[in-house]
Short mmCIF file of C-alpha atoms and ligand atoms in Angstrom, two decimals:
data_model
loop_
_atom_site.label_atom_id
_atom_site.label_comp_id
_atom_site.label_asym_id
_atom_site.label_seq_id
_atom_site.Cartn_x
_atom_site.Cartn_y
_atom_site.Cartn_z
CA MET A 1 67.06 22.60 9.47
CA ALA A 2 70.56 23.55 10.54
CA ILE A 3 71.69 25.30 13.71
CA HIS A 4 75.00 27.16 13.53
CA ILE A 5 76.48 28.09 16.87
CA PHE A 6 79.08 30.89 16.89
CA LYS A 7 81.63 31.57 19.61
CA THR A 8 81.15 35.31 19.46
CA VAL A 9 78.51 37.77 18.33
CA ASP A 10 81.07 39.39 16.05
CA ALA A 11 81.73 36.12 14.24
CA LEU A 12 77.99 35.63 13.83
CA ILE A 13 77.17 39.05 12.43
CA ILE A 14 80.10 38.95 9.99
CA LYS A 15 79.08 35.49 8.75
CA LEU A 16 75.52 36.64 8.28
CA ALA A 17 76.67 39.59 6.17
CA GLU A 18 78.90 37.29 4.08
CA ASP A 19 76.10 34.80 3.57
CA ILE A 20 73.62 37.48 2.52
CA VAL A 21 76.07 38.60 -0.17
CA ALA A 22 76.69 35.00 -1.28
CA SER A 23 72.92 34.39 -1.58
CA ALA A 24 72.53 37.63 -3.52
CA GLN A 25 75.30 36.62 -5.95
CA GLN A 26 73.69 33.24 -6.56
CA ALA A 27 70.16 34.57 -6.97
CA ILE A 28 71.28 37.31 -9.36
CA ALA A 29 73.30 34.81 -11.39
CA SER A 30 70.33 32.50 -11.82
CA ARG A 31 67.28 34.80 -11.68
CA GLU A 32 68.64 38.30 -12.37
CA GLU A 33 67.45 39.67 -9.02
CA PHE A 34 67.55 39.04 -5.29
CA ASN A 35 64.48 39.55 -3.14
CA ILE A 36 65.44 39.77 0.50
CA VAL A 37 63.22 40.32 3.51
CA LEU A 38 64.93 42.12 6.34
CA SER A 39 64.18 41.76 10.01
CA GLY A 40 63.89 44.66 12.39
CA GLY A 41 64.82 44.85 16.03
CA SER A 42 68.36 45.55 17.12
CA SER A 43 70.15 42.25 16.41
CA PRO A 44 70.67 42.60 12.63
CA GLU A 45 71.75 46.26 12.64
CA ALA A 46 75.46 45.46 12.86
CA SER A 47 75.21 43.08 9.90
CA TYR A 48 73.46 45.77 7.84
CA LYS A 49 76.27 48.20 8.69
CA ILE A 50 78.86 45.67 7.53
CA LEU A 51 77.00 45.35 4.23
CA ALA A 52 77.33 49.11 3.83
CA SER A 53 81.12 48.96 4.25
CA PRO A 54 83.51 49.40 1.28
CA THR A 55 84.38 45.66 1.31
CA TYR A 56 81.01 44.89 -0.23
CA THR A 57 80.72 47.75 -2.71
CA ASN A 58 81.75 45.70 -5.73
CA GLN A 59 80.95 42.18 -4.57
CA VAL A 60 77.37 42.29 -5.73
CA ASP A 61 75.19 44.34 -8.06
CA TRP A 62 73.25 46.35 -5.48
CA ASN A 63 70.85 47.57 -8.17
CA LYS A 64 69.50 44.04 -8.51
CA ILE A 65 68.52 43.64 -4.88
CA ASN A 66 64.98 44.35 -3.72
CA PHE A 67 64.53 44.94 -0.01
CA PHE A 68 61.38 44.04 1.90
CA PHE A 69 60.42 43.91 5.57
CA GLY A 70 59.00 40.97 7.47
CA ASP A 71 57.28 43.23 9.93
CA GLU A 72 56.96 46.86 10.84
CA ARG A 73 56.07 48.83 13.90
CA ASN A 74 53.18 51.26 13.68
CA ALA A 75 55.54 54.22 13.80
CA PRO A 76 56.19 57.00 11.27
CA ALA A 77 58.95 56.51 8.72
CA GLU A 78 61.23 58.96 10.52
CA ASP A 79 60.70 57.46 13.98
CA PRO A 80 63.74 55.52 15.31
CA GLN A 81 61.25 52.78 16.32
CA ASN A 82 60.42 52.22 12.65
CA ASN A 83 62.29 49.17 11.31
CA ALA A 84 62.78 50.68 7.86
CA HIS A 85 64.22 53.79 9.47
CA MET A 86 66.86 51.67 11.22
CA VAL A 87 67.84 49.99 7.95
CA ARG A 88 67.81 53.30 6.10
CA GLU A 89 70.43 54.67 8.49
CA ALA A 90 72.50 51.47 8.65
CA LEU A 91 72.43 50.40 5.01
CA PHE A 92 70.20 52.17 2.47
CA HIS A 93 71.63 55.68 2.87
CA PRO A 94 75.30 54.75 3.15
CA ARG A 95 74.96 52.28 0.25
CA ASN A 96 72.91 54.73 -1.81
CA ILE A 97 70.14 52.20 -2.53
CA SER A 98 67.57 53.51 -4.98
CA ALA A 99 64.12 54.18 -3.50
CA ALA A 100 62.66 51.97 -6.24
CA ARG A 101 64.40 48.96 -4.63
CA ILE A 102 63.08 49.57 -1.12
CA PHE A 103 59.67 48.13 -0.35
CA ALA A 104 58.78 49.56 3.05
CA VAL A 105 55.44 49.42 4.83
CA ASP A 106 53.59 52.72 4.44
CA THR A 107 52.92 53.51 8.09
CA SER A 108 51.24 56.79 7.20
CA LEU A 109 48.19 54.61 6.47
CA PRO A 110 46.03 53.09 9.23
CA PRO A 111 47.47 49.63 10.14
CA GLU A 112 44.85 47.55 8.34
CA GLN A 113 45.19 49.59 5.17
CA ALA A 114 48.97 49.60 5.44
CA ALA A 115 48.87 45.79 5.56
CA LYS A 116 46.56 45.56 2.52
CA ASP A 117 48.67 48.04 0.61
CA TYR A 118 51.86 46.11 1.39
CA THR A 119 50.30 42.78 0.35
CA LYS A 120 49.27 44.40 -2.93
CA ARG A 121 52.71 45.88 -3.63
CA ILE A 122 54.38 42.56 -2.89
CA SER A 123 51.92 40.65 -5.14
CA GLU A 124 52.54 43.14 -7.92
CA HIS A 125 56.28 42.76 -7.53
CA PHE A 126 55.87 39.00 -7.99
CA LYS A 127 53.58 39.70 -10.95
CA GLY A 128 50.67 37.84 -9.36
CA LYS A 129 52.67 34.61 -9.24
CA GLU A 130 53.58 32.71 -6.10
CA ILE A 131 55.37 34.91 -3.59
CA VAL A 132 58.72 33.24 -3.02
CA PHE A 133 61.36 35.42 -1.41
CA ASP A 134 64.98 34.38 -1.89
CA LEU A 135 65.96 35.01 1.71
CA ILE A 136 64.01 36.00 4.79
CA LEU A 137 65.88 37.13 7.89
CA LEU A 138 64.13 36.74 11.19
CA GLY A 139 64.82 37.67 14.79
CA LEU A 140 63.48 36.04 17.91
CA GLY A 141 62.00 37.77 20.93
CA ASP A 142 62.56 36.48 24.47
CA ASP A 143 58.85 35.54 24.38
CA ALA A 144 59.48 33.38 21.27
CA HIS A 145 57.82 35.80 18.83
CA THR A 146 59.27 36.29 15.40
CA ALA A 147 58.48 39.03 12.87
CA SER A 148 55.36 40.40 14.63
CA LEU A 149 53.88 36.98 15.27
CA PHE A 150 53.44 37.41 19.02
CA PRO A 151 52.13 34.74 21.42
CA HIS A 152 48.34 34.45 21.63
CA THR A 153 47.56 36.94 18.87
CA THR A 154 44.95 36.55 16.13
CA VAL A 155 47.43 36.55 13.26
CA LEU A 156 48.92 33.21 14.32
CA ALA A 157 45.88 31.37 12.95
CA ASP A 158 45.93 33.25 9.64
CA THR A 159 46.49 30.78 6.83
CA SER A 160 46.60 33.34 4.01
CA VAL A 161 49.79 34.30 2.26
CA SER A 162 49.57 37.96 3.15
CA ILE A 163 50.54 40.90 5.31
CA GLN A 164 48.29 41.53 8.27
CA SER A 165 47.91 44.14 10.97
CA VAL A 166 47.68 42.81 14.48
CA PHE A 167 47.13 44.43 17.83
CA VAL A 168 49.86 43.41 20.24
CA GLU A 169 48.64 43.90 23.79
CA LYS A 170 52.10 43.49 25.24
CA HIS A 171 53.22 46.65 23.46
CA ASN A 172 49.77 48.25 23.36
CA THR A 173 50.15 48.95 19.68
CA PHE A 174 49.49 47.65 16.21
CA ARG A 175 52.15 45.86 14.22
CA ILE A 176 52.17 44.94 10.57
CA THR A 177 53.56 41.51 9.77
CA MET A 178 53.96 38.81 7.17
CA THR A 179 51.88 35.78 8.02
CA ALA A 180 53.72 32.53 8.70
CA PRO A 181 52.47 31.04 5.39
CA MET A 182 54.03 33.93 3.46
CA ILE A 183 57.34 33.48 5.28
CA ASN A 184 57.24 29.71 4.79
CA GLN A 185 57.20 29.99 0.99
CA ALA A 186 60.72 31.45 0.97
CA ARG A 187 63.74 29.70 -0.53
CA ASP A 188 65.85 30.41 2.54
CA ILE A 189 64.91 31.50 6.03
CA THR A 190 67.58 32.49 8.53
CA PHE A 191 67.08 33.30 12.20
CA LEU A 192 69.65 35.58 13.80
CA VAL A 193 69.61 35.26 17.57
CA TYR A 194 72.18 36.18 20.18
CA GLY A 195 72.53 36.92 23.87
CA GLN A 196 71.72 35.08 27.08
CA GLY A 197 68.29 36.74 27.21
CA LYS A 198 67.21 34.64 24.22
CA ALA A 199 68.45 31.28 25.55
CA GLU A 200 65.15 30.09 27.00
CA ALA A 201 63.18 31.11 23.93
CA VAL A 202 65.64 29.31 21.66
CA HIS A 203 65.21 26.15 23.72
CA HIS A 204 61.39 26.37 23.70
CA VAL A 205 61.15 27.00 19.97
CA LEU A 206 63.59 24.30 18.94
CA GLU A 207 63.18 21.62 21.57
CA ASP A 208 59.97 22.05 23.53
CA GLU A 209 56.57 20.54 22.70
CA VAL A 210 54.90 22.17 19.73
CA ASN A 211 52.70 24.97 21.00
CA THR A 212 52.59 27.69 18.39
CA GLU A 213 50.26 29.93 20.44
CA LYS A 214 52.93 30.09 23.10
CA TYR A 215 56.01 29.84 20.87
CA PRO A 216 55.02 31.43 17.55
CA ALA A 217 58.46 31.03 15.99
CA GLN A 218 57.59 27.30 15.77
CA LEU A 219 55.24 28.30 12.93
CA ILE A 220 58.26 28.89 10.74
CA GLN A 221 58.59 25.70 8.71
CA PRO A 222 59.57 26.31 5.11
CA VAL A 223 57.45 24.46 2.55
CA ASN A 224 60.30 23.80 0.11
CA GLY A 225 63.10 26.01 1.37
CA ASN A 226 65.91 25.82 3.90
CA LEU A 227 65.73 26.89 7.51
CA GLN A 228 68.85 27.98 9.35
CA TRP A 229 69.49 29.30 12.81
CA TYR A 230 72.52 31.49 13.52
CA VAL A 231 72.97 31.70 17.27
CA ASP A 232 75.81 32.59 19.57
CA GLU A 233 76.91 30.35 22.44
CA ALA A 234 74.94 32.38 24.99
CA ALA A 235 71.66 32.04 23.06
CA ALA A 236 72.39 28.33 22.55
CA SER A 237 73.25 27.74 26.19
CA GLN A 238 69.93 26.14 27.10
CA LEU A 239 69.77 23.75 24.21
CA ARG A 240 69.75 20.23 25.64
CA LYS A 241 70.85 18.25 22.60
C1 LIG B 301 60.70 43.87 15.47
C2 LIG B 301 61.00 42.55 14.91
C3 LIG B 301 61.08 41.45 15.89
C4 LIG B 301 62.54 41.28 16.31
C5 LIG B 301 62.62 40.54 17.62
C6 LIG B 301 64.04 40.50 18.14
O1 LIG B 301 60.15 44.70 14.75
O2 LIG B 301 61.01 44.10 16.62
O3 LIG B 301 61.17 42.37 13.62
O4 LIG B 301 60.54 40.24 15.48
O5 LIG B 301 63.26 40.62 15.32
O6 LIG B 301 61.82 41.21 18.55
O7 LIG B 301 64.45 41.82 18.36
P1 LIG B 301 65.89 42.19 18.89
O8 LIG B 301 66.85 41.84 17.82
O9 LIG B 301 65.82 43.68 19.11
O10 LIG B 301 66.10 41.43 20.14
#
């Protein structure tokens, strides 16, 4: 595991965009495609916008990138709360990404069905073989949740490699999320976390006793892949070591 601490948020979001492109180039060179799982929330939006800028138009073959989502809110596709909607505005539309490359959760279905449907589409994409994403981006909540793995929710104990729906009392709504085992099969997993509001959570997840019910992001432990944390100085300010 590596923790990268950036002086400014700008430096962090630019580096993330650069590293996504570098991973895409490598994956496409060796496996002809790049399967990336995007995170929702507000933190990654600026990086997605950078990827849509002219600088990156010719740096990678955008037709060889498949986009997935680590979690989704139970909100219609056109709702600003919907994670895919955010990415559509920031990246997919401006970059003219083909619909065939975008694997979004179908939130027109009831949550449990939406989860089953998404598991099935992902399995089909990987042709029934092991589901190993090239890169999974994750955010961190101030309560130490990641994706929609919230503290003290049923999905934390799920050992299947799948997508699940979960009722999140805190938000009084369903979410649809990858299980930790699905995330952990990835080649690379990168957390993007910034701001003072995240400092305590960063400390708990990285340095506190292991208590995955309380700090679900501790469940993220890649089986064979690499785990990286990109944090700014504010989010790192409560790290003791
Ligand atoms: C979501 C997420 C979630 C997010 C964190 C951090 O749908 O909200 O995917 O896990 O990454 O809550 O969110 P912010 O970046 O908005 O702080």
